[in-house]
mmCIF file of N, CA and C in Angstrom:
data_model
loop_
_atom_site.group_PDB
_atom_site.id
_atom_site.type_symbol
_atom_site.label_atom_id
_atom_site.label_comp_id
_atom_site.label_asym_id
_atom_site.label_seq_id
_atom_site.Cartn_x
_atom_site.Cartn_y
_atom_site.Cartn_z
ATOM 1 N N UNK A 28 27.358 1.978 -16.342
ATOM 2 C CA UNK A 28 26.509 0.911 -15.822
ATOM 3 C C UNK A 28 25.542 1.453 -14.782
ATOM 4 N N UNK A 29 24.457 0.750 -14.640
ATOM 5 C CA UNK A 29 23.426 1.124 -13.669
ATOM 6 C C UNK A 29 23.245 -0.017 -12.688
ATOM 7 N N UNK A 30 23.258 0.300 -11.419
ATOM 8 C CA UNK A 30 23.004 -0.697 -10.381
ATOM 9 C C UNK A 30 21.599 -0.466 -9.841
ATOM 10 N N UNK A 31 20.861 -1.561 -9.691
ATOM 11 C CA UNK A 31 19.481 -1.496 -9.212
ATOM 12 C C UNK A 31 19.366 -2.372 -7.978
ATOM 13 N N UNK A 32 18.868 -1.805 -6.891
ATOM 14 C CA UNK A 32 18.780 -2.541 -5.631
ATOM 15 C C UNK A 32 17.373 -2.407 -5.056
ATOM 16 N N UNK A 33 16.750 -3.560 -4.806
ATOM 17 C CA UNK A 33 15.408 -3.582 -4.229
ATOM 18 C C UNK A 33 15.477 -3.765 -2.721
ATOM 19 N N UNK A 34 14.427 -3.324 -2.062
ATOM 20 C CA UNK A 34 14.278 -3.573 -0.632
ATOM 21 C C UNK A 34 12.795 -3.518 -0.288
ATOM 22 N N UNK A 35 12.467 -4.052 0.886
ATOM 23 C CA UNK A 35 11.102 -3.925 1.378
ATOM 24 C C UNK A 35 10.249 -5.163 1.319
ATOM 25 N N UNK A 36 10.777 -6.252 0.796
ATOM 26 C CA UNK A 36 9.987 -7.468 0.763
ATOM 27 C C UNK A 36 9.790 -8.045 2.159
ATOM 28 N N UNK A 37 8.982 -9.075 2.231
ATOM 29 C CA UNK A 37 8.737 -9.724 3.506
ATOM 30 C C UNK A 37 7.512 -10.606 3.461
ATOM 31 N N UNK A 38 7.059 -10.983 4.633
ATOM 32 C CA UNK A 38 5.888 -11.850 4.754
ATOM 33 C C UNK A 38 4.741 -11.070 5.366
ATOM 34 N N UNK A 39 3.560 -11.290 4.843
ATOM 35 C CA UNK A 39 2.378 -10.581 5.314
ATOM 36 C C UNK A 39 1.169 -11.474 5.138
ATOM 37 N N UNK A 40 0.153 -11.249 5.926
ATOM 38 C CA UNK A 40 -1.091 -12.008 5.763
ATOM 39 C C UNK A 40 -1.925 -11.388 4.652
ATOM 40 N N UNK A 41 -2.783 -12.204 4.106
ATOM 41 C CA UNK A 41 -3.673 -11.737 3.049
ATOM 42 C C UNK A 41 -4.462 -10.519 3.539
ATOM 43 N N UNK A 42 -4.574 -9.553 2.659
ATOM 44 C CA UNK A 42 -5.233 -8.305 3.009
ATOM 45 C C UNK A 42 -4.289 -7.228 3.502
ATOM 46 N N UNK A 43 -3.060 -7.621 3.784
ATOM 47 C CA UNK A 43 -2.081 -6.677 4.282
ATOM 48 C C UNK A 43 -1.414 -5.877 3.183
ATOM 49 N N UNK A 44 -0.444 -5.078 3.591
ATOM 50 C CA UNK A 44 0.251 -4.181 2.664
ATOM 51 C C UNK A 44 1.757 -4.289 2.840
ATOM 52 N N UNK A 45 2.455 -4.007 1.764
ATOM 53 C CA UNK A 45 3.910 -3.888 1.773
ATOM 54 C C UNK A 45 4.295 -2.786 0.808
ATOM 55 N N UNK A 46 5.420 -2.161 1.055
ATOM 56 C CA UNK A 46 5.958 -1.192 0.101
ATOM 57 C C UNK A 46 7.374 -1.607 -0.275
ATOM 58 N N UNK A 47 7.579 -1.785 -1.550
ATOM 59 C CA UNK A 47 8.894 -2.107 -2.077
ATOM 60 C C UNK A 47 9.567 -0.831 -2.560
ATOM 61 N N UNK A 48 10.876 -0.786 -2.404
ATOM 62 C CA UNK A 48 11.669 0.337 -2.896
ATOM 63 C C UNK A 48 12.720 -0.175 -3.864
ATOM 64 N N UNK A 49 13.061 0.656 -4.816
ATOM 65 C CA UNK A 49 14.078 0.303 -5.799
ATOM 66 C C UNK A 49 14.935 1.528 -6.053
ATOM 67 N N UNK A 50 16.206 1.436 -5.732
ATOM 68 C CA UNK A 50 17.128 2.550 -5.919
ATOM 69 C C UNK A 50 18.079 2.240 -7.061
ATOM 70 N N UNK A 51 18.170 3.171 -7.988
ATOM 71 C CA UNK A 51 19.107 3.052 -9.096
ATOM 72 C C UNK A 51 20.304 3.949 -8.827
ATOM 73 N N UNK A 52 21.489 3.444 -9.121
ATOM 74 C CA UNK A 52 22.701 4.234 -8.927
ATOM 75 C C UNK A 52 23.663 3.988 -10.087
ATOM 76 N N UNK A 53 24.690 4.797 -10.168
ATOM 77 C CA UNK A 53 25.636 4.701 -11.271
ATOM 78 C C UNK A 53 25.285 5.674 -12.371
ATOM 79 N N UNK A 54 25.362 5.223 -13.595
ATOM 80 C CA UNK A 54 25.079 6.096 -14.750
ATOM 81 C C UNK A 54 23.575 6.154 -15.010
ATOM 82 N N UNK A 55 22.863 6.839 -14.140
ATOM 83 C CA UNK A 55 21.401 6.846 -14.198
ATOM 84 C C UNK A 55 20.822 7.883 -15.160
ATOM 85 N N UNK A 56 21.660 8.773 -15.674
ATOM 86 C CA UNK A 56 21.129 9.769 -16.604
ATOM 87 C C UNK A 56 20.621 9.075 -17.857
ATOM 88 N N UNK A 57 19.474 9.504 -18.331
ATOM 89 C CA UNK A 57 18.912 8.921 -19.536
ATOM 90 C C UNK A 57 17.998 7.736 -19.309
ATOM 91 N N UNK A 58 17.822 7.313 -18.071
ATOM 92 C CA UNK A 58 16.878 6.228 -17.818
ATOM 93 C C UNK A 58 15.481 6.707 -18.190
ATOM 94 N N UNK A 59 14.783 5.922 -18.985
ATOM 95 C CA UNK A 59 13.448 6.320 -19.454
ATOM 96 C C UNK A 59 12.335 5.633 -18.701
ATOM 97 N N UNK A 60 12.579 4.484 -18.178
ATOM 98 C CA UNK A 60 11.526 3.741 -17.500
ATOM 99 C C UNK A 60 12.117 2.882 -16.393
ATOM 100 N N UNK A 61 11.316 2.672 -15.383
ATOM 101 C CA UNK A 61 11.640 1.724 -14.330
ATOM 102 C C UNK A 61 10.386 0.918 -14.059
ATOM 103 N N UNK A 62 10.596 -0.305 -13.640
ATOM 104 C CA UNK A 62 9.429 -1.155 -13.460
ATOM 105 C C UNK A 62 9.656 -2.256 -12.461
ATOM 106 N N UNK A 63 8.565 -2.904 -12.119
ATOM 107 C CA UNK A 63 8.580 -4.040 -11.212
ATOM 108 C C UNK A 63 8.043 -5.271 -11.942
ATOM 109 N N UNK A 64 8.788 -6.337 -11.825
ATOM 110 C CA UNK A 64 8.389 -7.634 -12.344
ATOM 111 C C UNK A 64 8.258 -8.581 -11.165
ATOM 112 N N UNK A 65 7.599 -9.705 -11.403
ATOM 113 C CA UNK A 65 7.568 -10.745 -10.381
ATOM 114 C C UNK A 65 7.596 -12.109 -11.042
ATOM 115 N N UNK A 66 8.105 -13.066 -10.278
ATOM 116 C CA UNK A 66 8.170 -14.432 -10.768
ATOM 117 C C UNK A 66 7.924 -15.383 -9.617
ATOM 118 N N UNK A 67 6.878 -16.173 -9.765
ATOM 119 C CA UNK A 67 6.563 -17.211 -8.795
ATOM 120 C C UNK A 67 7.138 -18.535 -9.297
ATOM 121 N N UNK A 68 7.416 -19.475 -8.409
ATOM 122 C CA UNK A 68 7.967 -20.768 -8.832
ATOM 123 C C UNK A 68 7.087 -21.420 -9.894
ATOM 124 N N UNK A 69 7.726 -21.833 -10.972
ATOM 125 C CA UNK A 69 7.000 -22.497 -12.050
ATOM 126 C C UNK A 69 6.332 -21.557 -13.024
ATOM 127 N N UNK A 70 6.404 -20.263 -12.748
ATOM 128 C CA UNK A 70 5.774 -19.283 -13.632
ATOM 129 C C UNK A 70 6.819 -18.450 -14.351
ATOM 130 N N UNK A 71 6.391 -17.837 -15.431
ATOM 131 C CA UNK A 71 7.276 -16.917 -16.127
ATOM 132 C C UNK A 71 7.294 -15.563 -15.405
ATOM 133 N N UNK A 72 8.368 -14.846 -15.628
ATOM 134 C CA UNK A 72 8.459 -13.506 -15.064
ATOM 135 C C UNK A 72 7.437 -12.610 -15.758
ATOM 136 N N UNK A 73 6.706 -11.838 -14.976
ATOM 137 C CA UNK A 73 5.689 -10.962 -15.557
ATOM 138 C C UNK A 73 5.887 -9.531 -15.081
ATOM 139 N N UNK A 74 5.543 -8.609 -15.968
ATOM 140 C CA UNK A 74 5.584 -7.194 -15.634
ATOM 141 C C UNK A 74 4.393 -6.859 -14.755
ATOM 142 N N UNK A 75 4.666 -6.283 -13.600
ATOM 143 C CA UNK A 75 3.615 -5.916 -12.662
ATOM 144 C C UNK A 75 3.209 -4.452 -12.840
ATOM 145 N N UNK A 76 4.216 -3.580 -12.893
ATOM 146 C CA UNK A 76 3.948 -2.148 -13.018
ATOM 147 C C UNK A 76 5.172 -1.473 -13.615
ATOM 148 N N UNK A 77 4.930 -0.375 -14.322
ATOM 149 C CA UNK A 77 5.994 0.336 -14.969
ATOM 150 C C UNK A 77 5.697 1.815 -14.922
ATOM 151 N N UNK A 78 6.756 2.620 -14.820
ATOM 152 C CA UNK A 78 6.584 4.063 -14.814
ATOM 153 C C UNK A 78 7.635 4.677 -15.723
ATOM 154 N N UNK A 79 7.219 5.663 -16.495
ATOM 155 C CA UNK A 79 8.184 6.377 -17.315
ATOM 156 C C UNK A 79 8.788 7.482 -16.462
ATOM 157 N N UNK A 80 10.096 7.558 -16.449
ATOM 158 C CA UNK A 80 10.763 8.478 -15.539
ATOM 159 C C UNK A 80 10.568 9.936 -15.942
ATOM 160 N N UNK A 81 10.279 10.166 -17.212
ATOM 161 C CA UNK A 81 10.094 11.533 -17.654
ATOM 162 C C UNK A 81 8.703 12.052 -17.356
ATOM 163 N N UNK A 82 7.707 11.498 -18.016
ATOM 164 C CA UNK A 82 6.343 11.995 -17.863
ATOM 165 C C UNK A 82 5.558 11.381 -16.720
ATOM 166 N N UNK A 83 6.055 10.276 -16.170
ATOM 167 C CA UNK A 83 5.361 9.658 -15.057
ATOM 168 C C UNK A 83 4.191 8.784 -15.438
ATOM 169 N N UNK A 84 4.048 8.488 -16.731
ATOM 170 C CA UNK A 84 2.945 7.604 -17.112
ATOM 171 C C UNK A 84 3.191 6.214 -16.548
ATOM 172 N N UNK A 85 2.101 5.544 -16.232
ATOM 173 C CA UNK A 85 2.201 4.246 -15.575
ATOM 174 C C UNK A 85 1.444 3.169 -16.326
ATOM 175 N N UNK A 86 1.831 1.956 -16.042
ATOM 176 C CA UNK A 86 1.151 0.762 -16.559
ATOM 177 C C UNK A 86 1.044 -0.229 -15.415
ATOM 178 N N UNK A 87 -0.085 -0.920 -15.351
ATOM 179 C CA UNK A 87 -0.279 -1.964 -14.345
ATOM 180 C C UNK A 87 -0.810 -3.224 -15.010
ATOM 181 N N UNK A 88 -0.337 -4.359 -14.539
ATOM 182 C CA UNK A 88 -0.936 -5.604 -14.960
ATOM 183 C C UNK A 88 -2.369 -5.653 -14.435
ATOM 184 N N UNK A 89 -3.224 -6.306 -15.165
ATOM 185 C CA UNK A 89 -4.625 -6.389 -14.784
ATOM 186 C C UNK A 89 -4.792 -6.979 -13.386
ATOM 187 N N UNK A 90 -3.960 -7.941 -13.065
ATOM 188 C CA UNK A 90 -4.080 -8.649 -11.795
ATOM 189 C C UNK A 90 -3.802 -7.775 -10.578
ATOM 190 N N UNK A 91 -3.147 -6.640 -10.768
ATOM 191 C CA UNK A 91 -2.791 -5.789 -9.623
ATOM 192 C C UNK A 91 -3.434 -4.412 -9.694
ATOM 193 N N UNK A 92 -4.112 -4.121 -10.783
ATOM 194 C CA UNK A 92 -4.702 -2.798 -10.962
ATOM 195 C C UNK A 92 -5.688 -2.517 -9.846
ATOM 196 N N UNK A 93 -5.568 -1.340 -9.258
ATOM 197 C CA UNK A 93 -6.448 -0.957 -8.151
ATOM 198 C C UNK A 93 -5.910 -1.350 -6.791
ATOM 199 N N UNK A 94 -4.894 -2.201 -6.758
ATOM 200 C CA UNK A 94 -4.308 -2.624 -5.477
ATOM 201 C C UNK A 94 -2.867 -2.146 -5.319
ATOM 202 N N UNK A 95 -2.138 -2.084 -6.415
ATOM 203 C CA UNK A 95 -0.733 -1.681 -6.386
ATOM 204 C C UNK A 95 -0.593 -0.288 -6.986
ATOM 205 N N UNK A 96 0.362 0.463 -6.472
ATOM 206 C CA UNK A 96 0.655 1.792 -7.000
ATOM 207 C C UNK A 96 2.157 1.960 -7.140
ATOM 208 N N UNK A 97 2.594 2.335 -8.331
ATOM 209 C CA UNK A 97 4.004 2.608 -8.561
ATOM 210 C C UNK A 97 4.197 4.120 -8.541
ATOM 211 N N UNK A 98 5.275 4.552 -7.903
ATOM 212 C CA UNK A 98 5.572 5.977 -7.838
ATOM 213 C C UNK A 98 7.079 6.159 -7.893
ATOM 214 N N UNK A 99 7.501 7.400 -8.062
ATOM 215 C CA UNK A 99 8.939 7.630 -8.192
ATOM 216 C C UNK A 99 9.354 8.907 -7.478
ATOM 217 N N UNK A 100 10.607 8.910 -7.079
ATOM 218 C CA UNK A 100 11.259 10.098 -6.538
ATOM 219 C C UNK A 100 12.492 10.298 -7.416
ATOM 220 N N UNK A 101 12.351 11.158 -8.419
ATOM 221 C CA UNK A 101 13.434 11.331 -9.384
ATOM 222 C C UNK A 101 14.704 11.869 -8.746
ATOM 223 N N UNK A 102 14.541 12.680 -7.713
ATOM 224 C CA UNK A 102 15.717 13.241 -7.047
ATOM 225 C C UNK A 102 16.572 12.143 -6.423
ATOM 226 N N UNK A 103 15.913 11.050 -6.044
ATOM 227 C CA UNK A 103 16.625 9.944 -5.403
ATOM 228 C C UNK A 103 16.819 8.766 -6.346
ATOM 229 N N UNK A 104 16.374 8.918 -7.607
ATOM 230 C CA UNK A 104 16.445 7.797 -8.560
ATOM 231 C C UNK A 104 15.840 6.537 -7.945
ATOM 232 N N UNK A 105 14.705 6.715 -7.325
ATOM 233 C CA UNK A 105 14.064 5.624 -6.612
ATOM 234 C C UNK A 105 12.614 5.485 -7.055
ATOM 235 N N UNK A 106 12.184 4.268 -7.208
ATOM 236 C CA UNK A 106 10.774 3.989 -7.462
ATOM 237 C C UNK A 106 10.246 3.110 -6.342
ATOM 238 N N UNK A 107 8.953 3.213 -6.124
ATOM 239 C CA UNK A 107 8.303 2.487 -5.054
ATOM 240 C C UNK A 107 7.145 1.686 -5.633
ATOM 241 N N UNK A 108 6.838 0.591 -4.984
ATOM 242 C CA UNK A 108 5.650 -0.167 -5.327
ATOM 243 C C UNK A 108 4.864 -0.376 -4.042
ATOM 244 N N UNK A 109 3.780 0.366 -3.895
ATOM 245 C CA UNK A 109 2.898 0.198 -2.760
ATOM 246 C C UNK A 109 1.903 -0.905 -3.092
ATOM 247 N N UNK A 110 1.899 -1.937 -2.287
ATOM 248 C CA UNK A 110 1.048 -3.095 -2.541
ATOM 249 C C UNK A 110 0.037 -3.223 -1.418
ATOM 250 N N UNK A 111 -1.216 -3.049 -1.749
ATOM 251 C CA UNK A 111 -2.302 -3.151 -0.773
ATOM 252 C C UNK A 111 -3.190 -4.337 -1.110
ATOM 253 N N UNK A 112 -4.007 -4.721 -0.153
ATOM 254 C CA UNK A 112 -4.949 -5.836 -0.344
ATOM 255 C C UNK A 112 -4.250 -7.045 -0.943
ATOM 256 N N UNK A 113 -3.120 -7.391 -0.366
ATOM 257 C CA UNK A 113 -2.323 -8.487 -0.916
ATOM 258 C C UNK A 113 -3.055 -9.813 -0.831
ATOM 259 N N UNK A 114 -2.811 -10.641 -1.833
ATOM 260 C CA UNK A 114 -3.433 -11.953 -1.936
ATOM 261 C C UNK A 114 -2.339 -13.019 -1.969
ATOM 262 N N UNK A 115 -2.662 -14.232 -1.588
ATOM 263 C CA UNK A 115 -1.651 -15.302 -1.654
ATOM 264 C C UNK A 115 -1.037 -15.449 -3.050
ATOM 265 N N UNK A 116 -1.820 -15.182 -4.072
ATOM 266 C CA UNK A 116 -1.292 -15.303 -5.438
ATOM 267 C C UNK A 116 -0.307 -14.190 -5.797
ATOM 268 N N UNK A 117 -0.139 -13.205 -4.919
ATOM 269 C CA UNK A 117 0.890 -12.193 -5.133
ATOM 270 C C UNK A 117 2.260 -12.677 -4.660
ATOM 271 N N UNK A 118 2.296 -13.826 -4.018
ATOM 272 C CA UNK A 118 3.564 -14.382 -3.542
ATOM 273 C C UNK A 118 4.499 -14.639 -4.713
ATOM 274 N N UNK A 119 5.683 -14.061 -4.640
ATOM 275 C CA UNK A 119 6.655 -14.182 -5.729
ATOM 276 C C UNK A 119 7.938 -13.471 -5.336
ATOM 277 N N UNK A 120 8.961 -13.670 -6.165
ATOM 278 C CA UNK A 120 10.150 -12.830 -6.085
ATOM 279 C C UNK A 120 9.874 -11.603 -6.949
ATOM 280 N N UNK A 121 10.062 -10.458 -6.377
ATOM 281 C CA UNK A 121 9.811 -9.206 -7.096
ATOM 282 C C UNK A 121 11.143 -8.587 -7.503
ATOM 283 N N UNK A 122 11.228 -8.239 -8.780
ATOM 284 C CA UNK A 122 12.438 -7.668 -9.341
ATOM 285 C C UNK A 122 12.166 -6.257 -9.847
ATOM 286 N N UNK A 123 13.122 -5.379 -9.614
ATOM 287 C CA UNK A 123 13.076 -4.050 -10.188
ATOM 288 C C UNK A 123 13.968 -4.023 -11.426
ATOM 289 N N UNK A 124 13.545 -3.269 -12.411
ATOM 290 C CA UNK A 124 14.317 -3.143 -13.641
ATOM 291 C C UNK A 124 14.293 -1.700 -14.117
ATOM 292 N N UNK A 125 15.320 -1.351 -14.887
ATOM 293 C CA UNK A 125 15.428 -0.008 -15.441
ATOM 294 C C UNK A 125 15.991 -0.092 -16.854
ATOM 295 N N UNK A 126 15.696 0.927 -17.627
ATOM 296 C CA UNK A 126 16.189 0.930 -19.012
ATOM 297 C C UNK A 126 16.165 2.345 -19.568
ATOM 298 N N UNK A 127 17.015 2.580 -20.559
ATOM 299 C CA UNK A 127 17.046 3.888 -21.205
ATOM 300 C C UNK A 127 16.063 3.987 -22.349
ATOM 301 N N UNK A 128 15.549 2.862 -22.792
ATOM 302 C CA UNK A 128 14.571 2.882 -23.877
ATOM 303 C C UNK A 128 13.163 2.813 -23.293
ATOM 304 N N UNK A 129 12.194 3.237 -24.073
ATOM 305 C CA UNK A 129 10.808 3.177 -23.637
ATOM 306 C C UNK A 129 10.163 1.841 -23.953
ATOM 307 N N UNK A 130 10.764 1.081 -24.855
ATOM 308 C CA UNK A 130 10.175 -0.196 -25.246
ATOM 309 C C UNK A 130 11.268 -1.240 -25.381
ATOM 310 N N UNK A 131 10.862 -2.479 -25.448
ATOM 311 C CA UNK A 131 11.813 -3.551 -25.661
ATOM 312 C C UNK A 131 12.357 -4.120 -24.373
ATOM 313 N N UNK A 132 13.409 -4.916 -24.522
ATOM 314 C CA UNK A 132 14.002 -5.600 -23.376
ATOM 315 C C UNK A 132 14.582 -4.599 -22.382
ATOM 316 N N UNK A 133 14.599 -5.029 -21.113
ATOM 317 C CA UNK A 133 15.115 -4.186 -20.040
ATOM 318 C C UNK A 133 16.575 -4.556 -19.797
ATOM 319 N N UNK A 134 17.406 -3.537 -19.641
ATOM 320 C CA UNK A 134 18.838 -3.787 -19.534
ATOM 321 C C UNK A 134 19.331 -4.009 -18.109
ATOM 322 N N UNK A 135 18.737 -3.348 -17.141
ATOM 323 C CA UNK A 135 19.292 -3.345 -15.795
ATOM 324 C C UNK A 135 18.301 -3.967 -14.813
ATOM 325 N N UNK A 136 18.805 -4.925 -14.057
ATOM 326 C CA UNK A 136 17.949 -5.699 -13.154
ATOM 327 C C UNK A 136 18.541 -5.759 -11.756
ATOM 328 N N UNK A 137 17.662 -5.765 -10.769
ATOM 329 C CA UNK A 137 18.080 -6.005 -9.412
ATOM 330 C C UNK A 137 18.094 -7.486 -9.100
ATOM 331 N N UNK A 138 18.496 -7.814 -7.886
ATOM 332 C CA UNK A 138 18.602 -9.210 -7.466
ATOM 333 C C UNK A 138 17.271 -9.790 -7.002
ATOM 334 N N UNK A 139 16.323 -8.936 -6.723
ATOM 335 C CA UNK A 139 15.009 -9.408 -6.321
ATOM 336 C C UNK A 139 14.792 -9.347 -4.816
ATOM 337 N N UNK A 140 13.541 -9.236 -4.439
ATOM 338 C CA UNK A 140 13.148 -9.267 -3.039
ATOM 339 C C UNK A 140 11.891 -10.123 -2.922
ATOM 340 N N UNK A 141 11.870 -11.003 -1.941
ATOM 341 C CA UNK A 141 10.786 -11.973 -1.812
ATOM 342 C C UNK A 141 9.586 -11.367 -1.110
ATOM 343 N N UNK A 142 8.430 -11.617 -1.676
ATOM 344 C CA UNK A 142 7.159 -11.237 -1.053
ATOM 345 C C UNK A 142 6.352 -12.516 -0.854
ATOM 346 N N UNK A 143 5.950 -12.763 0.383
ATOM 347 C CA UNK A 143 5.169 -13.948 0.694
ATOM 348 C C UNK A 143 3.885 -13.528 1.383
ATOM 349 N N UNK A 144 2.759 -13.933 0.825
ATOM 350 C CA UNK A 144 1.450 -13.591 1.374
ATOM 351 C C UNK A 144 0.773 -14.879 1.817
ATOM 352 N N UNK A 145 0.462 -14.960 3.089
ATOM 353 C CA UNK A 145 -0.172 -16.166 3.629
ATOM 354 C C UNK A 145 -1.674 -15.944 3.781
ATOM 355 N N UNK A 146 -2.401 -17.038 3.644
ATOM 356 C CA UNK A 146 -3.862 -16.943 3.725
ATOM 357 C C UNK A 146 -4.351 -17.083 5.148
#
C-alpha cells in the first residue's frame, strides 16, 4: 500500500503564493505518476497538474498554466505544487494522488489540504 500525505495549504490574498507538498510512503517502488487535483464546493474534482516520476514530464490544466509549477524530489518520494499569482477561483480542497500506471484511474489519494484565496 501507498500512503499519500499533503501539507502546505492555507489562506492567502489574491496575487499571493503557496507551496503544497505531497509525501508518498509505503510501497512506493513502481509509482509512475503523481499529481494534484482540486475540488471546489459544487464542482467536480479536476486534475490541476501531473508529473511522471520517471521522465519528469508534466501536464497542467489550462486554468493554472504559467502560474503553477509541479516538481518532484524522487529521493524523498515527494512532489510539490508551487502556486503563484493565486486567484479567488483557485480556492478549493487540493488532493495529491499517486499511481503505478501512466494512464487511467488513480489508486492512491491523500486526505486533502484546503487552499483559500481571498480577493
